[in-house]
Short mmCIF file of C-alpha atoms and ligand atoms in Angstrom, two decimals:
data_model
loop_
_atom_site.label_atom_id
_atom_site.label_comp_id
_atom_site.label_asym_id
_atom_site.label_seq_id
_atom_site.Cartn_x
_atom_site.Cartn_y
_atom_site.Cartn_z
CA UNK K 1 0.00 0.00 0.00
CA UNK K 2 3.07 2.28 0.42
CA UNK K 3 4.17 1.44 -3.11
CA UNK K 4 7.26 0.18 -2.35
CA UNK K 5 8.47 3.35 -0.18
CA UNK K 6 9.02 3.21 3.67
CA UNK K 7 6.63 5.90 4.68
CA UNK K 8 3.19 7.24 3.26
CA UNK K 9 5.00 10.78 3.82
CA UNK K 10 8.10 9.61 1.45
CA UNK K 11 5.26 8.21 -1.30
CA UNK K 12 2.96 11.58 -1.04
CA UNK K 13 6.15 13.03 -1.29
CA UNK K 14 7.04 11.40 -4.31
CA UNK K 15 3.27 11.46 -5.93
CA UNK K 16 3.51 15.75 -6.17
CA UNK K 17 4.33 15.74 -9.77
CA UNK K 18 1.19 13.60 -10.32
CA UNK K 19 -1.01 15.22 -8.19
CA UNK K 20 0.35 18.68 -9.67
CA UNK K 21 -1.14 17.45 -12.77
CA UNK K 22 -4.45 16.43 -11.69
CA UNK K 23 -4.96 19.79 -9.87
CA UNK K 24 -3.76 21.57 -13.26
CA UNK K 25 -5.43 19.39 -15.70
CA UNK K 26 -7.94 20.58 -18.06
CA UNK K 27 -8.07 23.84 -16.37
CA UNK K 28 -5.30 25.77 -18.33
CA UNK K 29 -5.43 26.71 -21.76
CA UNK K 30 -2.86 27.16 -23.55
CA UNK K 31 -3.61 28.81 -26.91
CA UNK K 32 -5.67 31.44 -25.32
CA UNK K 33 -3.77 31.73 -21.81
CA UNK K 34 -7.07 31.30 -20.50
CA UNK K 35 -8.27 29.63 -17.51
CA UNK K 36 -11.46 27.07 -16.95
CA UNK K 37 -12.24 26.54 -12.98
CA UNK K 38 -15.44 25.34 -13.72
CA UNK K 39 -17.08 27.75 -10.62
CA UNK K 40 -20.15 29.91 -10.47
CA UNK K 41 -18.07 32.83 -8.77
CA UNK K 42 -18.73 36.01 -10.34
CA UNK K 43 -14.78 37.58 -10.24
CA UNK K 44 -16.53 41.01 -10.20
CA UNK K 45 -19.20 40.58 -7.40
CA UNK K 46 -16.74 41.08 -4.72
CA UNK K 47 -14.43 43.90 -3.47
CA UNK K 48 -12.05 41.88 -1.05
CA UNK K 49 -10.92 38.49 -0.63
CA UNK K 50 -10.31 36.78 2.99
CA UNK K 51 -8.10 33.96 2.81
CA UNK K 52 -8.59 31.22 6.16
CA UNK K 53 -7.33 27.93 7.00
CA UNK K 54 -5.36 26.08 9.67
CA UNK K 55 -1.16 25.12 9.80
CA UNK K 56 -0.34 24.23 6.09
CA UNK K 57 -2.96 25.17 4.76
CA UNK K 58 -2.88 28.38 6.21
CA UNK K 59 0.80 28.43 4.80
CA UNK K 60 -0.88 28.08 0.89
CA UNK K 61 -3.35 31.12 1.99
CA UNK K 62 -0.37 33.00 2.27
CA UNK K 63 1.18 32.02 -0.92
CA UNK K 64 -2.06 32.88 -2.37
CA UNK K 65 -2.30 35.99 -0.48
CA UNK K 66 0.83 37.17 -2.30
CA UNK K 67 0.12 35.56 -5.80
CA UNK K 68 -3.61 37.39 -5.80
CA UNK K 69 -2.46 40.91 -4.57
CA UNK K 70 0.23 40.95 -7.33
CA UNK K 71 -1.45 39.42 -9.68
CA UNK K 72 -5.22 40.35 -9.75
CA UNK K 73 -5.07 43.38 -7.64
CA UNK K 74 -7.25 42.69 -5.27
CA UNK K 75 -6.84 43.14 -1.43
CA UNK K 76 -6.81 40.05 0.16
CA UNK K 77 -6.34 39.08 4.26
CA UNK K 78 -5.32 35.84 5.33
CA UNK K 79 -5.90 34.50 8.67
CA UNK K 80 -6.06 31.47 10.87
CA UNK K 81 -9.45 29.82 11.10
CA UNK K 82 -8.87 29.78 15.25
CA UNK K 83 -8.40 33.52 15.08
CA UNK K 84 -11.16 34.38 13.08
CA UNK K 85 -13.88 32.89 13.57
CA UNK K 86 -13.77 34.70 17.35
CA UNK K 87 -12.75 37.97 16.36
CA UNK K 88 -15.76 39.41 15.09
CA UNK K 89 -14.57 39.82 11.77
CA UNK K 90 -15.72 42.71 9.32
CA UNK K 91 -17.34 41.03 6.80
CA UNK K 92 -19.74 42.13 4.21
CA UNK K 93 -21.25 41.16 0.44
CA UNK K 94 -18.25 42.45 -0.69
CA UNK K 95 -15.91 40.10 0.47
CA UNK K 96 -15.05 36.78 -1.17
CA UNK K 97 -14.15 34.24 1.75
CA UNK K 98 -11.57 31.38 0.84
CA UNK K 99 -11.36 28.62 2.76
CA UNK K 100 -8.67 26.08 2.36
CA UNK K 101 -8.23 22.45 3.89
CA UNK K 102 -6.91 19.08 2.73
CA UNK K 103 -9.57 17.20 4.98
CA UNK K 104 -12.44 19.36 4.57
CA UNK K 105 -13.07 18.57 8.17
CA UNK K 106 -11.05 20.38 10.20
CA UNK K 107 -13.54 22.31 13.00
CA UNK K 108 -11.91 25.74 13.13
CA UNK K 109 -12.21 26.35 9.41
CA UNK K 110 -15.48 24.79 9.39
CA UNK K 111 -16.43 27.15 12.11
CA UNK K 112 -14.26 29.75 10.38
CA UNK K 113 -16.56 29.47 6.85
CA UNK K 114 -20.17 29.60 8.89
CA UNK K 115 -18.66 32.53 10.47
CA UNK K 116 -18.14 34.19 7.25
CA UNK K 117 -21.77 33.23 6.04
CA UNK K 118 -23.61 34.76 8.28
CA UNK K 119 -21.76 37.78 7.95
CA UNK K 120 -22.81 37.35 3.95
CA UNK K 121 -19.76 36.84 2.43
CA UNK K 122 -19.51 34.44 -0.66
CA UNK K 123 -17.42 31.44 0.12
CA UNK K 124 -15.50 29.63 -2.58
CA UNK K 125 -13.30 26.17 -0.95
CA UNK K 126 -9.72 24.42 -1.95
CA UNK K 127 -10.38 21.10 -1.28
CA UNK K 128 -8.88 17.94 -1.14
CA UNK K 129 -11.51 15.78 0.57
CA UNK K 130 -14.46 14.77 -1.88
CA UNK K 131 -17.71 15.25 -0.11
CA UNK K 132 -16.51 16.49 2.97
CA UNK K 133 -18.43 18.78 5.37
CA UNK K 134 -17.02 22.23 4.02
CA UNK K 135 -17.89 21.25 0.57
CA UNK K 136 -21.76 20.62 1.67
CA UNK K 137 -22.06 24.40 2.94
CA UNK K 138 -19.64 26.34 0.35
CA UNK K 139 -21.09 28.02 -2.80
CA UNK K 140 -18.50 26.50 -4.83
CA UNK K 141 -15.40 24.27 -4.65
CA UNK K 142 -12.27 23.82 -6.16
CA UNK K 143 -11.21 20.40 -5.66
CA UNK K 144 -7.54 20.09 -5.94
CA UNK K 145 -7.17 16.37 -6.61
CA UNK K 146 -3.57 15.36 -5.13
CA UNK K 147 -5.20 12.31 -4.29
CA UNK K 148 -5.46 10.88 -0.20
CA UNK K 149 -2.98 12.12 1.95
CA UNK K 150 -2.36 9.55 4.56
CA UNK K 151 0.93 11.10 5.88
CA UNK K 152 0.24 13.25 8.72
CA UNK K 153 2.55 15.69 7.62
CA UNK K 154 1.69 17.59 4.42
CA UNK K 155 3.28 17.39 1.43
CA UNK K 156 1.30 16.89 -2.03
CA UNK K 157 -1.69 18.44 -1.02
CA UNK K 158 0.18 21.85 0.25
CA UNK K 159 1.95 21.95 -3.71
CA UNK K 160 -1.49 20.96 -4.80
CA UNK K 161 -2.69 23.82 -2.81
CA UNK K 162 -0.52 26.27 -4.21
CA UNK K 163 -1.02 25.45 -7.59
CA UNK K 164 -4.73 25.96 -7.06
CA UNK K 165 -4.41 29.48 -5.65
CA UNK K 166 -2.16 29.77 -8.40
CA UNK K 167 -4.66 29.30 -11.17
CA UNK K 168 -7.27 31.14 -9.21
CA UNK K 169 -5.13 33.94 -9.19
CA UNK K 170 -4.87 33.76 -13.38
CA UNK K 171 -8.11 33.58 -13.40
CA UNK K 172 -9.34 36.77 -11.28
CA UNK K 173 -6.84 38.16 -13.51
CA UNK K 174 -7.78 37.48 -16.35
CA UNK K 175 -11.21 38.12 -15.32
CA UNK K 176 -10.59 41.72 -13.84
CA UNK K 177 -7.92 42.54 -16.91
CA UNK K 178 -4.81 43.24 -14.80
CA UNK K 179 -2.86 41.07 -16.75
CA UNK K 180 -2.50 41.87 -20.13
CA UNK K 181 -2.51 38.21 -22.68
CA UNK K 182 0.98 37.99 -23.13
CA UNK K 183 1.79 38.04 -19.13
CA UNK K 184 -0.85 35.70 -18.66
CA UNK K 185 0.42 33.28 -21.49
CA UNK K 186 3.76 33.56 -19.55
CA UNK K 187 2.59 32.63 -15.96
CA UNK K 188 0.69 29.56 -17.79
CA UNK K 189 3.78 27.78 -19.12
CA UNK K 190 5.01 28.30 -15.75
CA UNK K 191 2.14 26.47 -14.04
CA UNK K 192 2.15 23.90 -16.79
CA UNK K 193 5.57 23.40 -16.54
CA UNK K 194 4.94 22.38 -12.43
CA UNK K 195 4.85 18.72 -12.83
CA UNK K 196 7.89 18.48 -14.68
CA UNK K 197 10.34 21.01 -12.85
CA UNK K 198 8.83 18.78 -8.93
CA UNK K 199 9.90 15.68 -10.86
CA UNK K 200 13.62 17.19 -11.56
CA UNK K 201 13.73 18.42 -7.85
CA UNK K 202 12.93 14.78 -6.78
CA UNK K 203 16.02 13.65 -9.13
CA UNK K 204 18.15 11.01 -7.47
CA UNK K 205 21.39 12.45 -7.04
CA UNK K 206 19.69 16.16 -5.47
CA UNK K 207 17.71 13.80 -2.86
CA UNK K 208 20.70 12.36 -2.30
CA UNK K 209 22.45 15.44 -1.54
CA UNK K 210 19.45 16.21 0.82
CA UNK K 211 19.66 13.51 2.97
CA UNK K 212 23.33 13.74 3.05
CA UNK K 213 22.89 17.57 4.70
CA UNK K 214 19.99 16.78 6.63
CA UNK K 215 22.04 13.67 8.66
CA UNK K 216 24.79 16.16 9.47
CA UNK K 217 22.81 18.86 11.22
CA UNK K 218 20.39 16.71 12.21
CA UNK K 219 21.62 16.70 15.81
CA UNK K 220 21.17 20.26 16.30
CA UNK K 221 18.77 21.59 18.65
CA UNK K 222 16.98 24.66 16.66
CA UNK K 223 16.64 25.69 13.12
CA UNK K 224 16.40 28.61 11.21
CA UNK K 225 13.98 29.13 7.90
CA UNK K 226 14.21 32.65 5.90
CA UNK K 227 12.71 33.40 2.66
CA UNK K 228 11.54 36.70 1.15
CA UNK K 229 8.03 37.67 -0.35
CA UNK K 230 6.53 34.34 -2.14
CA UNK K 231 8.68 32.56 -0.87
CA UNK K 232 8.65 33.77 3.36
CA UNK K 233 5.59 31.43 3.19
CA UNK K 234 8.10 28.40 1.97
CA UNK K 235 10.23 29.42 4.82
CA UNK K 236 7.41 29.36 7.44
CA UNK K 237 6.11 25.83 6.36
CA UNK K 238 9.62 24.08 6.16
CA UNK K 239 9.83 25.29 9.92
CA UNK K 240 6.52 23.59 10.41
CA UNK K 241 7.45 20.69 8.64
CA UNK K 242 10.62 19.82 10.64
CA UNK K 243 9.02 20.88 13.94
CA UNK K 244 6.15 18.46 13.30
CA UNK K 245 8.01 15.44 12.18
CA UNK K 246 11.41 15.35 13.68
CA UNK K 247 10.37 17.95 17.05
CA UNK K 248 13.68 19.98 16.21
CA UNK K 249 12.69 23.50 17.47
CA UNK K 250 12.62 25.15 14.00
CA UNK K 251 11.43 29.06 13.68
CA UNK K 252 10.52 30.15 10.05
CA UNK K 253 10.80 34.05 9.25
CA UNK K 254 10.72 36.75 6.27
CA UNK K 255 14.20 37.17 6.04
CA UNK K 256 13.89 40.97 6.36
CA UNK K 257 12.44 40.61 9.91
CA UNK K 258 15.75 38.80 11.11
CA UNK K 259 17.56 42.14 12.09
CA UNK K 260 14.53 42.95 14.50
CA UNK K 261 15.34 39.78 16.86
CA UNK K 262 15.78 36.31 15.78
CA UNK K 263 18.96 37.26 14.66
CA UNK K 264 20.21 36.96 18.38
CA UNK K 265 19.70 33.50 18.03
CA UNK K 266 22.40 32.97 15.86
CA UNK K 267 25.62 30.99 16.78
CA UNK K 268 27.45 28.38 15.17
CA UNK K 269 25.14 25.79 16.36
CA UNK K 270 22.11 26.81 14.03
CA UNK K 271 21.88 25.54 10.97
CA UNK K 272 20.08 28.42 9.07
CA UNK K 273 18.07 27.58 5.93
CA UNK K 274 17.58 30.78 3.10
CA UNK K 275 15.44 30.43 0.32
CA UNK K 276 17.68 31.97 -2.14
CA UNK K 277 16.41 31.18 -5.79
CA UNK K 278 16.01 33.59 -8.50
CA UNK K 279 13.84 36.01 -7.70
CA UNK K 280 13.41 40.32 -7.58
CA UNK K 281 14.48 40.06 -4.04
CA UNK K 282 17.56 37.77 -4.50
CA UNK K 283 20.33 40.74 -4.11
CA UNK K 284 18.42 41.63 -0.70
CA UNK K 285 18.40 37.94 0.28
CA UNK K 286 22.00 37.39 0.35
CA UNK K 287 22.65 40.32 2.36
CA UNK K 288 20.76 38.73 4.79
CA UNK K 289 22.28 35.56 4.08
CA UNK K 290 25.68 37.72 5.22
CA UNK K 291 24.29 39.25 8.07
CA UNK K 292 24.56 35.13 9.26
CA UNK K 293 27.25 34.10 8.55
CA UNK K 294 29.08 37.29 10.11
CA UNK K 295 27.55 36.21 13.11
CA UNK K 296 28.80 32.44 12.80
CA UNK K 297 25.68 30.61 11.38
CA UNK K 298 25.73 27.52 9.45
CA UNK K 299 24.04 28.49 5.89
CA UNK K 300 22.06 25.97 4.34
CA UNK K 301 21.44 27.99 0.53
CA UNK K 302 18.73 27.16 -1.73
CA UNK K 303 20.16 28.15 -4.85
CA UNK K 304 18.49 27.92 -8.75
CA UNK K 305 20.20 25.55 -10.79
CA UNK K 306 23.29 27.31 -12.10
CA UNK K 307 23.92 29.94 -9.44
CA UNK K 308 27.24 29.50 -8.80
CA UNK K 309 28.44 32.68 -7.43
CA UNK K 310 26.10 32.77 -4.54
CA UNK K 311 27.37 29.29 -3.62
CA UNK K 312 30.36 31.26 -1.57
CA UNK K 313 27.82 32.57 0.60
CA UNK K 314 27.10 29.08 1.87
CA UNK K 315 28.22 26.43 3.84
CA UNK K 316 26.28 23.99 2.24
CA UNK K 317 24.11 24.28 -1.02
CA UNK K 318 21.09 22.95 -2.43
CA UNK K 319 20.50 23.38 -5.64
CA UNK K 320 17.05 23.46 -7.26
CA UNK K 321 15.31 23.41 -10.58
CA UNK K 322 14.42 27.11 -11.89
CA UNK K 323 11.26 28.42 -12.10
CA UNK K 324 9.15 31.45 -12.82
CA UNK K 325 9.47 33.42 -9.04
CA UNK K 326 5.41 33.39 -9.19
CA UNK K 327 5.41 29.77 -9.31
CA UNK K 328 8.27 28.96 -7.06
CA UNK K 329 6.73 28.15 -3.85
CA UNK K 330 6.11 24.76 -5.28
CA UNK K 331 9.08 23.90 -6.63
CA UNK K 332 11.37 25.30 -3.56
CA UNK K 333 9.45 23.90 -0.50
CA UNK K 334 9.87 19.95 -1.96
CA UNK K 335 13.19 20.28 -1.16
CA UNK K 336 12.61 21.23 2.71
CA UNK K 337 9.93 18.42 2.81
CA UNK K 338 12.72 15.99 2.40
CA UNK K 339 15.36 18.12 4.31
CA UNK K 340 12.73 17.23 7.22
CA UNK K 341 11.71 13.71 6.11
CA UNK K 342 15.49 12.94 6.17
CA UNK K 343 16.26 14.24 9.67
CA UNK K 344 13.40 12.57 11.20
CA UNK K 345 14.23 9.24 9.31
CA UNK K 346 17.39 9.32 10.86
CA UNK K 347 16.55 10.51 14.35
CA UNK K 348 14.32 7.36 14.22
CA UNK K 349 10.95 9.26 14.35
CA UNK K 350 7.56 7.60 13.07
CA UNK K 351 7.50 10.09 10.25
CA UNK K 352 3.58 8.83 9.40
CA UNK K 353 2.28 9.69 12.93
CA UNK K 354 4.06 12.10 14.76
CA UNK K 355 3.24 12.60 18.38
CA UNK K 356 0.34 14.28 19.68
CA UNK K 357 -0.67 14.91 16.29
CA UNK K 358 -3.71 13.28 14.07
CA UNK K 359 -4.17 13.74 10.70
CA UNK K 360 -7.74 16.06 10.38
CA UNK K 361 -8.49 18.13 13.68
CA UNK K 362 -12.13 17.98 14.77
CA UNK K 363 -11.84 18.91 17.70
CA UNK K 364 -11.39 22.67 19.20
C1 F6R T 1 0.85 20.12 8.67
C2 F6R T 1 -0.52 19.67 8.80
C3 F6R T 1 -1.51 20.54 9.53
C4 F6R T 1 -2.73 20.75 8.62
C5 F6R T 1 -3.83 21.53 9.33
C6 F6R T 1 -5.01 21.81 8.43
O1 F6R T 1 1.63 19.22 7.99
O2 F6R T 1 -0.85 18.64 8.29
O3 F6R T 1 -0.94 21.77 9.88
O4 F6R T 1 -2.30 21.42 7.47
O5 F6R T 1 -4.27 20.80 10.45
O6 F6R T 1 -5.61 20.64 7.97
P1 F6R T 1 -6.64 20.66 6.76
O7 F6R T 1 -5.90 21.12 5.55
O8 F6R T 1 -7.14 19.25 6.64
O9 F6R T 1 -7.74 21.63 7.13
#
């Protein structure tokens, strides 16, 4: 039933590039750079867009948070589903409520949704779960189709998540005209092109090199995550990711925010992860990236493919396939899935059920 892999966690891992396609399929055009999400949503009967959902989920609101502002230029909030649904949240007709959830079932965001209802919002869901309970009281769903997710942790459904905001944001774009064909065209190859580029990060010899740097920090006692605009989110769920499955204290920040207090934390004992790929922000990065290592950090550098010259910034680097910044999220955070699945593997953790953990949450 695992296929032939130790864990469920290591097969879900593996299954991304498949369930990247099933969440794509059908639903991107390619001629016309148009996009088909099969919903009732009117993209112009709303003013605002608030984004809720629990842990990693909550993680792919923020992605989405980032890829809808830039993209379709609409304001969007993102929150967690235990926040809002008891902080008496300004709601209207105007706002467009987003719910997001592998299970479908977890309580908060359940609670979270009603909570939006009554205050007349239209609610639109990213779903994993087929016939779950959010999907019986949302006006429409987008299923994302990675497939079940038996591995408490994660994985496939959060890149399955992603790519669903990601299309959602094309499409409010599209629908709203704030990207003109061309751009649009652009950003579709780079969705379409998801699949493919999570296969090549999953290549033997980079997994290899994963494992080989998770085993030698994986005695330390904290961790550091950084990453900058679409990619802080990356940062914050590879933190969550280790925490969860190895219980290796592990902090995830915007890399800006470092100067304003984690960075007392550093000393040669923390291994500090930076999302470095290409991206606007990359200069900006690695001066961050050298505000550690003056202070004696151990880098760990996500680098594109073919970055060599940031490589002297690091102690140790881990190179990943390029991609379009927009869509990068996706391709960046498979590597930290198995920088975590590695270190807990080897700390002898039961990867599939962590402690204290269960897979949906339905209780308070
Ligand atoms: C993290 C994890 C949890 C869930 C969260 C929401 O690996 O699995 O943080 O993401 O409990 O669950 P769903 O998406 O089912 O609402």
């Amino acid at each position: 039933e695992k296929g032939g892999y130790d864990t469920y966690m290591l097969k879900e891992i593996y299954e991304q590039p498949v369930a990247l396609t099933n969440t794509l399929i059908g639903r991107l055009h390619d001629e016309t750079g148009e996009v088909n999400l099969d919903i009732d949503l009117d993209p112009s009967s709303f003013k605002r867009i608030s984004i809720i959902a629990c842990g990693t989920a909550y993680y792919a609101g923020l992605v989405g948070e980032y890829l809808i502002e830039q993209l379709a230029r609409i304001p969007v909030e993102v929150d967690v589903a235990s926040e809002y649904r008891y902080r008496d949240p300004l709601v209207s007709k105007d706002t467009l409520a987003i719910v997001i959830s592998q299970s479908g079932e977890t309580i908060d965001t359940l609670e979270a949704l009603r909570e939006a209802k009554r205050g007349g919002a239209r609610t639109l869901g990213i779903i994993n779960a087929k016939g779950s309970s959010m999907t019986r009281e949302l006006d429409d769903t987008l299923y994302i189709h990675a497939g079940p997710e038996i591995g408490v942790a994660s994985t496939k459904a959060y890149t399955s998540m992603v790519g669903a905001m990601l299309m959602l944001a094309l499409w409010l774009a599209r629908a709203r005209g704030t990207l003109t064909q061309e751009a649009g065209k652009e950003l579709l190859h780079a969705a379409r092109a998801l699949p493919r580029l999570v296969e090549e990060a999953l290549e033997p010899a980079r997994v290899e090199r994963i494992k080989a740097v998770a085993e030698k920090y994986a005695h330390s006692r904290d961790y550091l995550f950084l990453g900058r605009g679409v990619n802080a989110p990356t940062a914050l769920e590879g933190a969550l990711k280790l925490k969860e499955i190895s219980y290796i204290h592990a902090e995830g920040y915007a890399a800006g925010e470092m100067k304003h207090g984690p960075i007392a934390l550093i000393d040669a004992a923390l291994p500090v992860v930076v999302v470095a790929t290409e991206s606007r922000l990359l200069e900006k990065t690695i001066s961050n990236v050298q505000e550690v290592r003056a202070r004696g950090g151990q880098v760990i550098l996500l680098l594109s493919d073919g970055d060599t010259e940031n490589a002297q910034h690091a102690d140790e680097v881990l190179y990943v396939p390029r991609s379009h910044e927009m869509v990068s999220p996706v391709v960046n955070v498979v590597a930290l899935q198995l920088l975590s699945y590695f270190t807990a593997a080897h700390l002898g953790r039961d990867v599939d059920k962590p402690r204290n953990l269960a897979k949906s949450v339905t209780v308070e």
